[in-house]
PDB file of C-alpha atoms in Angstrom:
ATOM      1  CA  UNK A  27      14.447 -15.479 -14.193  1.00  0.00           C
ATOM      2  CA  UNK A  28      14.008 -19.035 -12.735  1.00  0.00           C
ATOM      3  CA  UNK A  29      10.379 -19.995 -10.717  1.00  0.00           C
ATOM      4  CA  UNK A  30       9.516 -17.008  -8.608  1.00  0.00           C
ATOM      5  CA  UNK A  31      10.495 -17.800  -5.069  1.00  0.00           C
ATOM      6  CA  UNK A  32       8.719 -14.756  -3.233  1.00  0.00           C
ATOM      7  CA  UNK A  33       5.964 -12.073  -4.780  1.00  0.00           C
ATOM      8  CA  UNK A  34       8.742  -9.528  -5.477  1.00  0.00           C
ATOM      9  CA  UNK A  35       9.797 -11.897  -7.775  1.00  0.00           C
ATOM     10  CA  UNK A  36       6.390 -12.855  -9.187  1.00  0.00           C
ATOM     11  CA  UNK A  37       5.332  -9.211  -9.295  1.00  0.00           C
ATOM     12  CA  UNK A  38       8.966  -8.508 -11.601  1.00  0.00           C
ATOM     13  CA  UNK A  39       8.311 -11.103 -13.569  1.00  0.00           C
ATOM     14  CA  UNK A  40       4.559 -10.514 -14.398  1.00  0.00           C
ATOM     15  CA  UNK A  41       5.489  -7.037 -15.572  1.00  0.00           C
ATOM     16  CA  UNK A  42       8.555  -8.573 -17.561  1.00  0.00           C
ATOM     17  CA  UNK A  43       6.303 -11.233 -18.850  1.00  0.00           C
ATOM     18  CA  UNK A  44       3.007  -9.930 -19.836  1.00  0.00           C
ATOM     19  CA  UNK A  45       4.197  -6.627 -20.506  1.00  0.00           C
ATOM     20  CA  UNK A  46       2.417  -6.630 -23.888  1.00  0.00           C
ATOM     21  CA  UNK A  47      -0.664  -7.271 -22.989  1.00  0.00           C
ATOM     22  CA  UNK A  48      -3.779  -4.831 -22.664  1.00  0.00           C
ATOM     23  CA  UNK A  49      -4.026  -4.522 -19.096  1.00  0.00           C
ATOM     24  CA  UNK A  50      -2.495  -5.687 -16.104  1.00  0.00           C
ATOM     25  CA  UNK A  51      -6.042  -3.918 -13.898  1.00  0.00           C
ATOM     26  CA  UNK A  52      -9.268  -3.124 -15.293  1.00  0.00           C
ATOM     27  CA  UNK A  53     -11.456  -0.626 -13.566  1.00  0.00           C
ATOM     28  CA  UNK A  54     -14.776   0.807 -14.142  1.00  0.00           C
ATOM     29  CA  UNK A  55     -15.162   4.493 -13.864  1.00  0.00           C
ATOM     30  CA  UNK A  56     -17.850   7.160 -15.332  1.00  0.00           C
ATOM     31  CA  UNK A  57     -19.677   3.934 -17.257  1.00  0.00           C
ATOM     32  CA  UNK A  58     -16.394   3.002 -19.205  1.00  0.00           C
ATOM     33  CA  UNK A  59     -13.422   0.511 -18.746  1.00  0.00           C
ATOM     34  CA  UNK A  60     -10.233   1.627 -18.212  1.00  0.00           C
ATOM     35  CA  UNK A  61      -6.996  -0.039 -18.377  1.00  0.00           C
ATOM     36  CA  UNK A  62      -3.557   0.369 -16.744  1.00  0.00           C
ATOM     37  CA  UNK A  63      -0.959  -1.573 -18.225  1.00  0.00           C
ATOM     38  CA  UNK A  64       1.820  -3.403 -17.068  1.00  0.00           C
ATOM     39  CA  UNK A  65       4.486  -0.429 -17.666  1.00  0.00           C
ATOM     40  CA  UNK A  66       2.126   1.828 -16.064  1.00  0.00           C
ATOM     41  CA  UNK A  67       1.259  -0.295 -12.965  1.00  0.00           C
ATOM     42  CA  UNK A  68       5.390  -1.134 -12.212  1.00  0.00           C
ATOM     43  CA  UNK A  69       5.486   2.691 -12.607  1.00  0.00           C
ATOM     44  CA  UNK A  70       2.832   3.708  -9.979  1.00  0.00           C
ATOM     45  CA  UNK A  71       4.350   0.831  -7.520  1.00  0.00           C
ATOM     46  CA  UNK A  72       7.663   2.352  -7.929  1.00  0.00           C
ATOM     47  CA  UNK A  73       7.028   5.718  -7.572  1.00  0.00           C
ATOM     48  CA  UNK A  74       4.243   4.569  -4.415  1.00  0.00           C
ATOM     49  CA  UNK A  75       7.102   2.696  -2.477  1.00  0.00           C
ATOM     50  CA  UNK A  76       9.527   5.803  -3.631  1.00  0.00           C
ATOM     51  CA  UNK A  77       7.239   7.936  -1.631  1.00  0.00           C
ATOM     52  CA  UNK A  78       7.169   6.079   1.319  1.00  0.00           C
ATOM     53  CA  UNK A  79      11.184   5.800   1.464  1.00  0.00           C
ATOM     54  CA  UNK A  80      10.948   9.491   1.278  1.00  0.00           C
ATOM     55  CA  UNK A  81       8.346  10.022   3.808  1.00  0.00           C
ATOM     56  CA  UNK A  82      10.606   8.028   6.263  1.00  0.00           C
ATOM     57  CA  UNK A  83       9.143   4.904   5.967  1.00  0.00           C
ATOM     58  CA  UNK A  84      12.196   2.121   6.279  1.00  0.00           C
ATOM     59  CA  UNK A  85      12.115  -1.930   5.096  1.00  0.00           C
ATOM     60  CA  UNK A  86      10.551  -4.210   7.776  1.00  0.00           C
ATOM     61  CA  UNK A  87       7.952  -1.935   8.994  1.00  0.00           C
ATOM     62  CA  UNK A  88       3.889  -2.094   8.954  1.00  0.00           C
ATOM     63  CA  UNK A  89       1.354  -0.348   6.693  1.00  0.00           C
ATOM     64  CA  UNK A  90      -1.918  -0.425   6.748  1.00  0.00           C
ATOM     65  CA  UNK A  91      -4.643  -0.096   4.146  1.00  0.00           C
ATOM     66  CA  UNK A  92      -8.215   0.774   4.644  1.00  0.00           C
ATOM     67  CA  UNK A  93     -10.335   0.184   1.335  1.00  0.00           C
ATOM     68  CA  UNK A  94     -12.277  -1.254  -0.915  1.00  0.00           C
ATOM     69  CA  UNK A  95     -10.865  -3.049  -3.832  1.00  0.00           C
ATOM     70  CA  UNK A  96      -9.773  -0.788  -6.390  1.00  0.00           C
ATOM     71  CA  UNK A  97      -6.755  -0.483  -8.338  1.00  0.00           C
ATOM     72  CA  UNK A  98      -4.990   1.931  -5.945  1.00  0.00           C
ATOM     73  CA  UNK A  99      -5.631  -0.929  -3.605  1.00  0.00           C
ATOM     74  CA  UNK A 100      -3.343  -3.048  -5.533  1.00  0.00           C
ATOM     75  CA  UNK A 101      -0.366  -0.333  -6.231  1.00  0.00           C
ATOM     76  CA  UNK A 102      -0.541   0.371  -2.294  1.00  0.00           C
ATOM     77  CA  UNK A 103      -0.356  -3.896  -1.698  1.00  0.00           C
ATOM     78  CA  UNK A 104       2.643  -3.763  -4.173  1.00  0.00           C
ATOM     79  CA  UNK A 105       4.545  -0.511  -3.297  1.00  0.00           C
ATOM     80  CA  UNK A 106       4.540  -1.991   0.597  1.00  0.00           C
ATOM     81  CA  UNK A 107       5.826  -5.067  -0.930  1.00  0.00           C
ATOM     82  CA  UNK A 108       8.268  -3.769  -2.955  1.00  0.00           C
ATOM     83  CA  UNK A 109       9.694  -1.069  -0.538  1.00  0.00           C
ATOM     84  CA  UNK A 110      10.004  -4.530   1.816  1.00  0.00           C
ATOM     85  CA  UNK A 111       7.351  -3.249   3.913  1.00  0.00           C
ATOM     86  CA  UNK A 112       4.611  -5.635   5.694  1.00  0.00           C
ATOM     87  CA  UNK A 113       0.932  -4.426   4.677  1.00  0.00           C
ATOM     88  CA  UNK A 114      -1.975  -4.659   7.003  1.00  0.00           C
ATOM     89  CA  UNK A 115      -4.943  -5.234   5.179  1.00  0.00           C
ATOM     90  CA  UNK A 116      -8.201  -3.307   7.205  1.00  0.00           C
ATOM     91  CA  UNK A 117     -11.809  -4.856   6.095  1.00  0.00           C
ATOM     92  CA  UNK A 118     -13.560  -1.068   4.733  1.00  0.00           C
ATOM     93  CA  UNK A 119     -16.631  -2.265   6.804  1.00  0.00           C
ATOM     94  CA  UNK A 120     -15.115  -2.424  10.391  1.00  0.00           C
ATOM     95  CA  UNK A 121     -15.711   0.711  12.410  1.00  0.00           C
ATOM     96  CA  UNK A 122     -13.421   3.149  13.436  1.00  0.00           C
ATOM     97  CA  UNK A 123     -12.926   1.261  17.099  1.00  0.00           C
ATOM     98  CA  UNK A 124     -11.553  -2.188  15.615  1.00  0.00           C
ATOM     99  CA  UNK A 125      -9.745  -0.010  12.935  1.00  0.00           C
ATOM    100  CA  UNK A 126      -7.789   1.251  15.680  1.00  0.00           C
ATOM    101  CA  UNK A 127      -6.926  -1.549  17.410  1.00  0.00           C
ATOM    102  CA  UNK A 128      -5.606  -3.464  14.764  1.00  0.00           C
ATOM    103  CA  UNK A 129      -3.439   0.209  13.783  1.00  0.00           C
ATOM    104  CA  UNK A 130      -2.185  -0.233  17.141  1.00  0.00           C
ATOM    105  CA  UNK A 131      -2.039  -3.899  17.562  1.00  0.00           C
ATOM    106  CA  UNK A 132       0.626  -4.135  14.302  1.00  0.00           C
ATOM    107  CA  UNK A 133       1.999  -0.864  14.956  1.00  0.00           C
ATOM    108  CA  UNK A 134       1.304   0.605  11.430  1.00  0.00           C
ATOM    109  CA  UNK A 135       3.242   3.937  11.057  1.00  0.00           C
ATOM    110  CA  UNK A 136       1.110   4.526   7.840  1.00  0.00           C
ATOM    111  CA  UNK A 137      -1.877   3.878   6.235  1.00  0.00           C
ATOM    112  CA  UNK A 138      -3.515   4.336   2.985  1.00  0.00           C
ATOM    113  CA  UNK A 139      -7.010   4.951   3.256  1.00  0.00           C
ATOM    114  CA  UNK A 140     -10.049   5.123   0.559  1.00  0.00           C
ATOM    115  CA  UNK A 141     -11.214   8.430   0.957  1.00  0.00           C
ATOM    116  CA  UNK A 142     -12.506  10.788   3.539  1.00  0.00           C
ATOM    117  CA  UNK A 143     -15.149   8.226   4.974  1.00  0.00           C
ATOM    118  CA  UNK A 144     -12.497   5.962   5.423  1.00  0.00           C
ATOM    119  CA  UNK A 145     -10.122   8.759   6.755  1.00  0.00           C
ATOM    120  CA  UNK A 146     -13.010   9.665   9.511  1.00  0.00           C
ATOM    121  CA  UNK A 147     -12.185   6.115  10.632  1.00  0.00           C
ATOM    122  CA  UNK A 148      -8.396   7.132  12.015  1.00  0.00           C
ATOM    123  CA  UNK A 149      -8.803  10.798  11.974  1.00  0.00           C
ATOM    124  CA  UNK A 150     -10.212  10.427  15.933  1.00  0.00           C
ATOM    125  CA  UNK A 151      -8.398   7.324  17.060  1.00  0.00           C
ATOM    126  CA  UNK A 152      -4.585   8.942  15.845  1.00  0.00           C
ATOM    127  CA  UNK A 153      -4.597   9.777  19.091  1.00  0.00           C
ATOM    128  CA  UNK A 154      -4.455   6.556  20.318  1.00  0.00           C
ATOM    129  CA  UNK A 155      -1.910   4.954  17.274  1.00  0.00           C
ATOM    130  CA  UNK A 156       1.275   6.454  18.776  1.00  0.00           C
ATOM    131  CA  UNK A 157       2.768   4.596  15.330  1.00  0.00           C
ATOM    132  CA  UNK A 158       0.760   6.027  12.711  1.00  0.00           C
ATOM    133  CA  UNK A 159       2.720   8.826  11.063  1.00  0.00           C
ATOM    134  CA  UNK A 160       1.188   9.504   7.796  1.00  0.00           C
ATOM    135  CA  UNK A 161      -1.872   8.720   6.430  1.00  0.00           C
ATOM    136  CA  UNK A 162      -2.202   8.414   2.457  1.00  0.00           C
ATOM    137  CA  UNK A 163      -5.823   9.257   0.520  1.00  0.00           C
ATOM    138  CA  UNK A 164      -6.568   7.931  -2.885  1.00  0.00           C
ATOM    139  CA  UNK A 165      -8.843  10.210  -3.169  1.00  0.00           C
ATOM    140  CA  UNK A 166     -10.120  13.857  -1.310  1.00  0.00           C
ATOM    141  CA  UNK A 167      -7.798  16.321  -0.380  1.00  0.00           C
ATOM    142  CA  UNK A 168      -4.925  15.786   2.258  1.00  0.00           C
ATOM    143  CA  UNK A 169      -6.256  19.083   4.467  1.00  0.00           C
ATOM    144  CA  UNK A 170      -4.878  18.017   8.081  1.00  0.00           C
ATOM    145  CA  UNK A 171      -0.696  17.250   9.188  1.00  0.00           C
ATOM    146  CA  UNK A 172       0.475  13.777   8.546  1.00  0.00           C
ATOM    147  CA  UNK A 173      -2.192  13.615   5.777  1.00  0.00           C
ATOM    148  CA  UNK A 174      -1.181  13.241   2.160  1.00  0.00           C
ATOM    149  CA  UNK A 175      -3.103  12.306  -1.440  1.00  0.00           C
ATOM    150  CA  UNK A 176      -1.644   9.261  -3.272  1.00  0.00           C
ATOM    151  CA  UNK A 177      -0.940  11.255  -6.243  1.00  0.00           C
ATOM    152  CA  UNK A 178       1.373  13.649  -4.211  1.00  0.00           C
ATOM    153  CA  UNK A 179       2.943  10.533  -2.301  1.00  0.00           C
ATOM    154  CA  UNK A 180       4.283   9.403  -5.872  1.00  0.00           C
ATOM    155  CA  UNK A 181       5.013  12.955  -6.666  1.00  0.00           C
ATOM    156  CA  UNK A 182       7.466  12.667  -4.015  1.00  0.00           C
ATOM    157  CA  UNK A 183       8.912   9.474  -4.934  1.00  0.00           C
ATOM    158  CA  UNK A 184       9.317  10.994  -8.966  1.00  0.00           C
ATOM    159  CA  UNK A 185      11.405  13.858  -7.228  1.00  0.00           C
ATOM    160  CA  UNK A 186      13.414  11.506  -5.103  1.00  0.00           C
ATOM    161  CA  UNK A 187      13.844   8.871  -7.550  1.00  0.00           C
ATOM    162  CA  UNK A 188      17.718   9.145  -8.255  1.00  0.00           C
ATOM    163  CA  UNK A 189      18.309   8.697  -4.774  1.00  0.00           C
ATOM    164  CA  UNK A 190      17.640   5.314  -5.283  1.00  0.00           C
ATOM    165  CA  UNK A 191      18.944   3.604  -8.154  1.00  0.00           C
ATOM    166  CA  UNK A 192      18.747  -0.144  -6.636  1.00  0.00           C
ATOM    167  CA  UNK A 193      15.171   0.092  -5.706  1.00  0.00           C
ATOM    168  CA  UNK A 194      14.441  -3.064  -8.304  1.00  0.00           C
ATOM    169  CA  UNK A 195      17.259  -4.862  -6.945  1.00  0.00           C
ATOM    170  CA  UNK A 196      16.470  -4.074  -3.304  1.00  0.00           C
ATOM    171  CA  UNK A 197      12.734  -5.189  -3.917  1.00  0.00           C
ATOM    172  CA  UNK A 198      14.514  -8.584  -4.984  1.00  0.00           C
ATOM    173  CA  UNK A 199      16.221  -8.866  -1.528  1.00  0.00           C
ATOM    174  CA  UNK A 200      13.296 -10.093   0.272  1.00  0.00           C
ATOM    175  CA  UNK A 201      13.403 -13.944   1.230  1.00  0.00           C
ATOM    176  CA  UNK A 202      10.810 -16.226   1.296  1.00  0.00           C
ATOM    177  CA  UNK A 203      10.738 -16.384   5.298  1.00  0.00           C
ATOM    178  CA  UNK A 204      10.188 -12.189   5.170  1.00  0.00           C
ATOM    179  CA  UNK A 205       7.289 -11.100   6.080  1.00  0.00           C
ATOM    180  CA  UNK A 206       4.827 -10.131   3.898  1.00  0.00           C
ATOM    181  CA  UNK A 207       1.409  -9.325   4.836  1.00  0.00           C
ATOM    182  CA  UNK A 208      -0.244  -9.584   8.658  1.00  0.00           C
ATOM    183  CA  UNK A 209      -3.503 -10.958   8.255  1.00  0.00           C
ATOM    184  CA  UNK A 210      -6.406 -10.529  11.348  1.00  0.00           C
ATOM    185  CA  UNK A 211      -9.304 -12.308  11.590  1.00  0.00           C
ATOM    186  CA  UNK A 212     -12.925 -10.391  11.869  1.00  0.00           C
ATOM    187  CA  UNK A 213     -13.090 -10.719  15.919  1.00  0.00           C
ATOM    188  CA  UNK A 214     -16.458 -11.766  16.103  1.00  0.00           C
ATOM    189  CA  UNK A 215     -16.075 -13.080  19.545  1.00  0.00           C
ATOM    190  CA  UNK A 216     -13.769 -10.320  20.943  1.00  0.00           C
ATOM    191  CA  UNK A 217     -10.606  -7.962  19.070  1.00  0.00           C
ATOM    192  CA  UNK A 218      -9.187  -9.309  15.647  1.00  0.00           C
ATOM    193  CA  UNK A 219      -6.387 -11.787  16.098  1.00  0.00           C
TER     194      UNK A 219
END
């Protein structure tokens, strides 16, 4: 592959490229480092932006994420990406009110969310995101409609995986004038712009 004109392309290459290497994340959990490796990662993106295709999600349309870095963070960032989706990153500080607005400002019809703290953020103000259709956990338990775990979202793209054979080749169909990620600032003086 030539110079990677768009992050589809980087993200392809990267797993094509360092492939065998250790790691492609590194996360700390119960005192030890774990690793997920390239092969691993593409897998969890695939399956991730499977999941959405089969949850109705279609190319060109906004989803949000609510969290803290983590690696999940990064599978979400790359399954919106690669299912040709534009993410909307949400700062895991901002309260529920500003959360909201910016759900309703880019018109996010999902959102992957942290846990249930962060799910307390959109659980009220659904009401008032007339987009929002699904919401997806990392971690907790999906106990409410429109509410699914990460794990089962991938689930669903692993089950509906034949059904879409181009996915890699889609992914590459992006341009560099596509959108990619909608970006707000903090609103200190007023809503996020």
């Amino acid at each position: 592959m030539s110079t990677p004109r768009t992050l589809n392309e980087l993200f392809f290459a990267a797993v094509d490229r360092f492939g065998s290497k250790a790691a492609a994340l590194r996360f700390k959990a119960g005192g030890a480092w774990h690793d997920i490796t390239h092969a691993e990662l593409a897998r969890r993106v695939k399956l991730t932006a499977l999941g959405l295709r089969e949850l109705g999600v279609r190319a060109g349309d906004h989803i949000a994420i609510l969290s803290p870095n983590r690696p999940e963070w990064a599978i979400a960032d790359f399954a919106c990406l690669t299912a040709r989706c534009a993410d909307v990153p949400i700062y895991p500080t901002l309260p529920a009110g500003q959360a909201a607005y910016l759900l309703r400002d880019s018109r996010a019809v999902a959102i992957f969310v942290a846990d249930p703290v962060q799910y307390e953020k959109v659980a009220g103000p659904r009401r008032e995101t007339p987009d929002l259709r699904h919401v997806i956990l990392f971690e907790g338990t999906a106990e409410r409609p429109g509410v699914t775990t990460l794990q089962a979202l991938q689930q669903l793209g692993a089950s509906g995986e034949g059904k879409y054979p181009s996915y890699e080749k889609d992914a590459l169909g992006v341009t560099p004038d596509d959108l990619a990620t909608l970006i707000y600032t903090s609103g200190t003086t007023g809503d996020p712009k």
